[in-house]
Short mmCIF file of C-alpha atoms in Angstrom, two decimals:
data_model
loop_
_atom_site.label_atom_id
_atom_site.label_comp_id
_atom_site.label_asym_id
_atom_site.label_seq_id
_atom_site.Cartn_x
_atom_site.Cartn_y
_atom_site.Cartn_z
CA MET A 1 65.20 232.42 190.89
CA ALA A 2 65.87 229.14 189.64
CA GLN A 3 67.81 227.01 192.35
CA ARG A 4 70.54 224.95 191.70
CA PHE A 5 72.52 222.30 192.82
CA LYS A 6 75.71 224.13 194.08
CA TYR A 7 79.10 222.71 195.07
CA GLN A 8 80.97 224.56 198.26
CA ASN A 9 84.06 224.69 199.08
CA PRO A 10 83.60 223.71 202.56
CA TRP A 11 87.50 225.05 203.74
CA LEU A 12 86.35 228.67 202.13
CA ARG A 13 82.94 228.64 204.02
CA LEU A 14 84.27 227.55 206.90
CA SER A 15 86.93 230.14 206.31
CA LYS A 16 84.96 232.85 205.61
CA ALA A 17 82.75 232.28 208.54
CA GLN A 18 86.01 232.20 211.34
CA GLY A 19 87.14 235.64 209.79
CA ASP A 20 90.39 233.60 209.14
CA ILE A 21 92.33 231.58 206.28
CA LEU A 22 91.41 227.83 206.87
CA HIS A 23 93.44 225.19 205.25
CA PRO A 24 92.57 221.85 205.60
CA LYS A 25 96.46 221.04 207.33
CA HIS A 26 95.42 222.90 210.26
CA THR A 27 93.49 219.77 211.36
CA MET A 28 92.66 220.94 214.90
CA LEU A 29 91.20 224.21 214.15
CA LEU A 30 89.07 222.63 211.09
CA LEU A 31 87.73 219.75 213.67
CA ARG A 32 86.43 223.10 215.88
CA CYS A 33 84.98 224.48 212.95
CA LEU A 34 83.23 221.28 211.84
CA HIS A 35 81.97 220.96 215.18
CA ALA A 36 80.87 223.98 215.56
CA LEU A 37 79.40 225.47 212.67
CA CYS A 38 78.00 222.56 210.87
CA MET A 39 78.64 219.15 211.83
CA GLN A 40 76.86 219.27 215.30
CA ASN A 41 73.52 219.43 213.88
CA ALA A 42 73.75 218.11 210.39
CA ASP A 43 71.14 215.76 209.05
CA ILE A 44 73.44 214.43 206.65
CA MET A 45 77.13 214.14 205.71
CA VAL A 46 78.08 213.67 202.41
CA THR A 47 81.73 213.07 201.67
CA GLY A 48 84.17 210.77 199.26
CA THR A 49 86.98 208.84 200.08
CA LEU A 50 89.79 210.64 198.23
CA GLY A 51 90.85 212.17 201.65
CA LEU A 52 91.65 209.14 203.14
CA ALA A 53 95.02 209.21 200.81
CA ALA A 54 96.60 212.02 203.40
CA PRO A 55 96.73 211.57 207.25
CA LYS A 56 95.77 215.24 208.53
CA THR A 57 92.24 215.02 205.99
CA LYS A 58 91.79 211.46 206.88
CA GLU A 59 91.68 212.15 210.76
CA ALA A 60 89.19 215.00 209.95
CA ILE A 61 86.71 213.57 207.68
CA LYS A 62 86.43 210.22 210.22
CA ALA A 63 86.27 212.82 213.13
CA ALA A 64 83.31 214.69 211.11
CA ALA A 65 81.61 211.64 210.16
CA LYS A 66 81.48 210.56 214.24
CA ILE A 67 80.57 214.06 215.11
CA VAL A 68 77.42 213.68 212.38
CA LYS A 69 76.18 210.01 213.85
CA ASP A 70 76.86 210.61 217.41
CA ASN A 71 74.34 213.28 216.81
CA GLY A 72 71.78 211.59 215.09
CA GLY A 73 72.75 212.47 211.80
CA LYS A 74 73.58 210.21 208.65
CA VAL A 75 76.37 209.76 206.65
CA MET A 76 76.74 209.29 202.84
CA ILE A 77 79.66 207.91 201.30
CA ASP A 78 80.46 208.64 197.43
CA VAL A 79 83.90 205.50 196.94
CA ASN A 80 84.99 207.59 194.03
CA TRP A 81 88.10 205.23 193.58
CA ARG A 82 90.84 207.84 192.23
CA PRO A 83 94.19 205.57 192.14
CA VAL A 84 96.43 208.63 191.13
CA PHE A 85 95.59 209.72 194.72
CA TRP A 86 97.40 206.64 196.41
CA ASN A 87 100.83 205.41 196.45
CA ASP A 88 99.76 201.75 197.55
CA VAL A 89 96.64 200.26 196.06
CA GLU A 90 96.35 197.60 198.96
CA VAL A 91 96.32 200.62 202.00
CA ALA A 92 94.01 202.16 199.56
CA LYS A 93 91.69 199.30 199.64
CA LYS A 94 91.76 198.67 203.35
CA GLU A 95 91.43 202.11 204.14
CA ILE A 96 88.57 202.72 202.28
CA VAL A 97 86.67 199.55 203.31
CA GLU A 98 87.19 200.68 206.97
CA PHE A 99 85.69 203.82 206.32
CA LEU A 100 83.04 202.52 204.72
CA ASP A 101 81.75 200.83 208.13
CA MET A 102 80.46 204.06 209.16
CA ALA A 103 78.22 204.97 205.92
CA ASP A 104 74.41 204.93 206.56
CA ILE A 105 74.44 205.28 202.96
CA VAL A 106 76.63 204.13 200.27
CA LYS A 107 77.04 205.22 196.42
CA ILE A 108 79.52 202.85 194.41
CA SER A 109 80.36 203.23 190.82
CA ASP A 110 81.40 200.12 188.56
CA ALA A 111 84.68 200.78 188.61
CA ASP A 112 84.70 201.29 192.47
CA LEU A 113 82.97 197.85 192.52
CA GLU A 114 85.87 196.07 190.25
CA PHE A 115 88.22 197.74 192.59
CA LEU A 116 86.97 196.92 195.78
CA TYR A 117 85.29 193.61 195.59
CA ASP A 118 86.29 192.51 191.72
CA MET A 119 82.75 192.38 190.92
CA GLN A 120 81.25 193.27 187.27
CA TYR A 121 78.93 196.03 187.00
CA VAL A 122 76.35 193.45 185.28
CA THR A 123 75.63 191.76 188.36
CA ALA A 124 75.93 194.75 190.47
CA LEU A 125 72.97 195.90 188.86
CA LEU A 126 71.31 192.53 188.13
CA ASN A 127 71.26 192.13 191.71
CA PRO A 128 72.41 195.21 194.10
CA CYS A 129 71.53 193.55 197.36
CA SER A 130 74.84 191.43 196.61
CA VAL A 131 76.61 194.91 196.73
CA ALA A 132 74.81 195.49 199.67
CA ASP A 133 75.72 192.06 201.84
CA LYS A 134 79.47 193.54 201.38
CA LEU A 135 78.03 196.71 203.23
CA PRO A 136 76.29 195.58 206.24
CA ASN A 137 76.57 198.14 208.05
CA ALA A 138 74.90 200.97 205.46
CA PRO A 139 70.84 200.48 204.80
CA CYS A 140 71.07 202.05 201.41
CA VAL A 141 73.51 201.04 198.48
CA LEU A 142 73.25 202.49 195.33
CA VAL A 143 74.89 201.23 192.28
CA THR A 144 76.16 203.30 189.47
CA ALA A 145 77.19 202.30 185.81
CA GLY A 146 77.04 205.12 183.54
CA ASP A 147 75.04 204.50 180.52
CA GLU A 148 74.13 201.40 181.62
CA GLY A 149 71.88 202.29 184.47
CA ALA A 150 71.60 202.49 188.37
CA ALA A 151 70.28 200.22 190.92
CA TYR A 152 69.47 200.39 194.62
CA CYS A 153 69.05 198.03 197.68
CA CYS A 154 67.98 199.62 200.75
CA ARG A 155 66.87 197.80 204.09
CA SER A 156 64.92 198.95 207.10
CA THR A 157 62.28 197.65 209.86
CA LYS A 158 60.11 197.59 206.91
CA GLY A 159 61.60 195.22 204.81
CA GLU A 160 64.10 195.03 201.52
CA HIS A 161 63.24 197.63 198.65
CA THR A 162 65.35 197.23 195.63
CA GLY A 163 65.11 197.98 191.95
CA PHE A 164 66.82 199.18 188.56
CA VAL A 165 66.67 202.81 187.03
CA PRO A 166 67.61 202.96 183.36
CA VAL A 167 69.49 206.18 181.97
CA PHE A 168 67.83 208.74 180.67
CA LYS A 169 69.21 208.87 176.87
CA LEU A 170 69.78 212.49 176.63
CA ASP A 171 72.56 214.03 174.52
CA VAL A 172 75.92 213.92 176.05
CA VAL A 173 78.67 216.64 175.87
CA ASP A 174 80.55 215.67 179.02
CA THR A 175 80.26 213.15 181.87
CA THR A 176 82.28 215.29 184.07
CA GLY A 177 80.50 215.41 187.68
CA ALA A 178 77.20 212.83 186.85
CA GLY A 179 78.03 211.10 189.68
CA ASP A 180 78.18 214.11 192.30
CA ALA A 181 74.92 215.37 190.22
CA PHE A 182 73.61 211.82 190.80
CA THR A 183 74.37 212.20 194.61
CA ALA A 184 72.80 215.83 195.03
CA GLY A 185 69.60 214.53 193.65
CA PHE A 186 69.36 211.69 195.62
CA VAL A 187 70.48 213.42 198.88
CA TYR A 188 67.91 216.58 197.84
CA LYS A 189 64.46 213.92 197.55
CA LEU A 190 65.91 212.34 200.99
CA LEU A 191 65.69 215.27 202.71
CA GLU A 192 62.84 216.16 201.20
CA ALA A 193 60.83 213.18 202.84
CA GLY A 194 61.91 213.65 205.95
CA GLY A 195 65.22 211.71 206.32
CA LEU A 196 66.67 208.56 205.51
CA ASP A 197 64.28 206.23 208.07
CA ARG A 198 61.53 207.67 206.46
CA LEU A 199 62.60 207.22 202.89
CA LEU A 200 63.52 203.65 203.36
CA ALA A 201 59.71 202.95 205.07
CA ASN A 202 58.07 204.16 201.70
CA PRO A 203 59.22 201.86 198.57
CA LYS A 204 57.85 204.31 196.33
CA THR A 205 59.27 207.72 197.57
CA LEU A 206 62.35 205.68 197.27
CA LYS A 207 62.46 204.65 193.86
CA GLU A 208 61.20 208.14 192.91
CA ALA A 209 64.65 209.41 194.80
CA VAL A 210 66.87 207.60 192.54
CA VAL A 211 65.14 208.46 189.42
CA PHE A 212 65.30 211.91 190.18
CA ALA A 213 69.05 211.56 191.36
CA ALA A 214 69.60 209.48 187.74
CA ALA A 215 67.45 212.34 186.22
CA THR A 216 69.90 215.13 187.67
CA GLY A 217 73.26 213.49 186.62
CA ALA A 218 71.76 212.78 183.33
CA LEU A 219 71.00 216.64 182.73
CA THR A 220 74.77 217.55 183.84
CA CYS A 221 76.12 215.64 181.06
CA THR A 222 74.22 217.88 178.61
CA ALA A 223 76.71 220.80 179.34
CA PRO A 224 80.38 220.89 179.64
CA GLY A 225 82.42 221.17 182.76
CA ALA A 226 81.30 219.86 186.04
CA ILE A 227 80.00 222.88 188.11
CA ALA A 228 78.42 224.88 185.60
CA ALA A 229 76.76 222.13 184.48
CA GLN A 230 74.83 221.23 187.18
CA PRO A 231 70.81 221.59 186.15
CA ALA A 232 68.48 224.21 187.57
CA LEU A 233 65.79 222.42 189.85
CA GLU A 234 63.27 223.28 187.79
CA LYS A 235 64.72 221.33 184.50
CA VAL A 236 65.13 218.19 187.00
CA GLN A 237 61.69 217.87 187.94
CA LYS A 238 60.70 218.73 184.31
CA LEU A 239 62.42 215.38 183.39
CA PHE A 240 61.46 213.27 186.42
CA ASP A 241 57.67 214.62 185.64
CA GLU A 242 58.03 213.12 181.81
CA SER A 243 59.62 210.26 182.66
CA LYS A 244 56.36 209.29 184.84
CA GLY A 245 54.58 207.59 181.88
CA TRP A 246 57.61 205.33 180.49
CA TYR A 247 57.36 201.48 181.11
CA ASN A 248 61.29 200.99 181.36
CA PHE A 249 61.09 203.15 184.35
CA TRP A 250 58.64 202.93 186.51
CA GLY A 251 57.16 199.18 184.71
CA SER A 252 53.30 198.48 185.70
CA ASP A 253 53.49 201.41 187.82
CA ALA A 254 54.07 203.53 185.08
CA GLU A 255 50.31 205.09 184.76
CA GLU A 256 49.85 205.57 188.20
CA ALA A 257 52.93 207.53 188.37
CA LYS A 258 52.07 209.66 185.74
CA LYS A 259 48.88 210.60 187.93
CA ALA A 260 50.83 211.56 190.80
#
């Protein structure tokens, strides 16, 4: 059976595990469940920033992130700026920037960049480390700009690794969920590599993770909807493998990548 990158509603999963109906407004119960069931031993927590707009969900998200980091896990934040959820834009900016200080990995889109830093995507794609400089607590920064491609700047004790990945040219039906799929693809390769530290120590594996993420996001655009359109792992792997001989993706390493 084909594996898929699946979205799971955390409230539903936790409520089933507890044998109770759990709603985010039950903050203290939520925190206990998060600690006991999934956060204490988590390798990575992936979250957005929409929950910061409401006091109780903000408290829960930040507490969960702290639990993960205190127990050696990593936190990945997808900014995903949505003004409709906020009453005050300046408050939103302050809350999001403050929360990003907790991130080990930041995924930031062209719209997010313009809102938070008044930065154009061209600058970010040409020099993703100019974005990373604004996020000194995050060893890895991923920049996405839709059909303009993606870029990354990641830093570790092994040095600074940066690069650009063009968009996969596929027939686009619906772009909903492409960013989330990109995130899922990157996290899949991160876990396959053995964690963030190992991924960042190997520039080749890091580049492969970003290309794989781009392939996952691109395939999601070939069908309507955000959830049903998520591709099977085999389809992502096939597209990723096909790219290995493409010079515009791999440059002078294209032939070597094709042999791998």
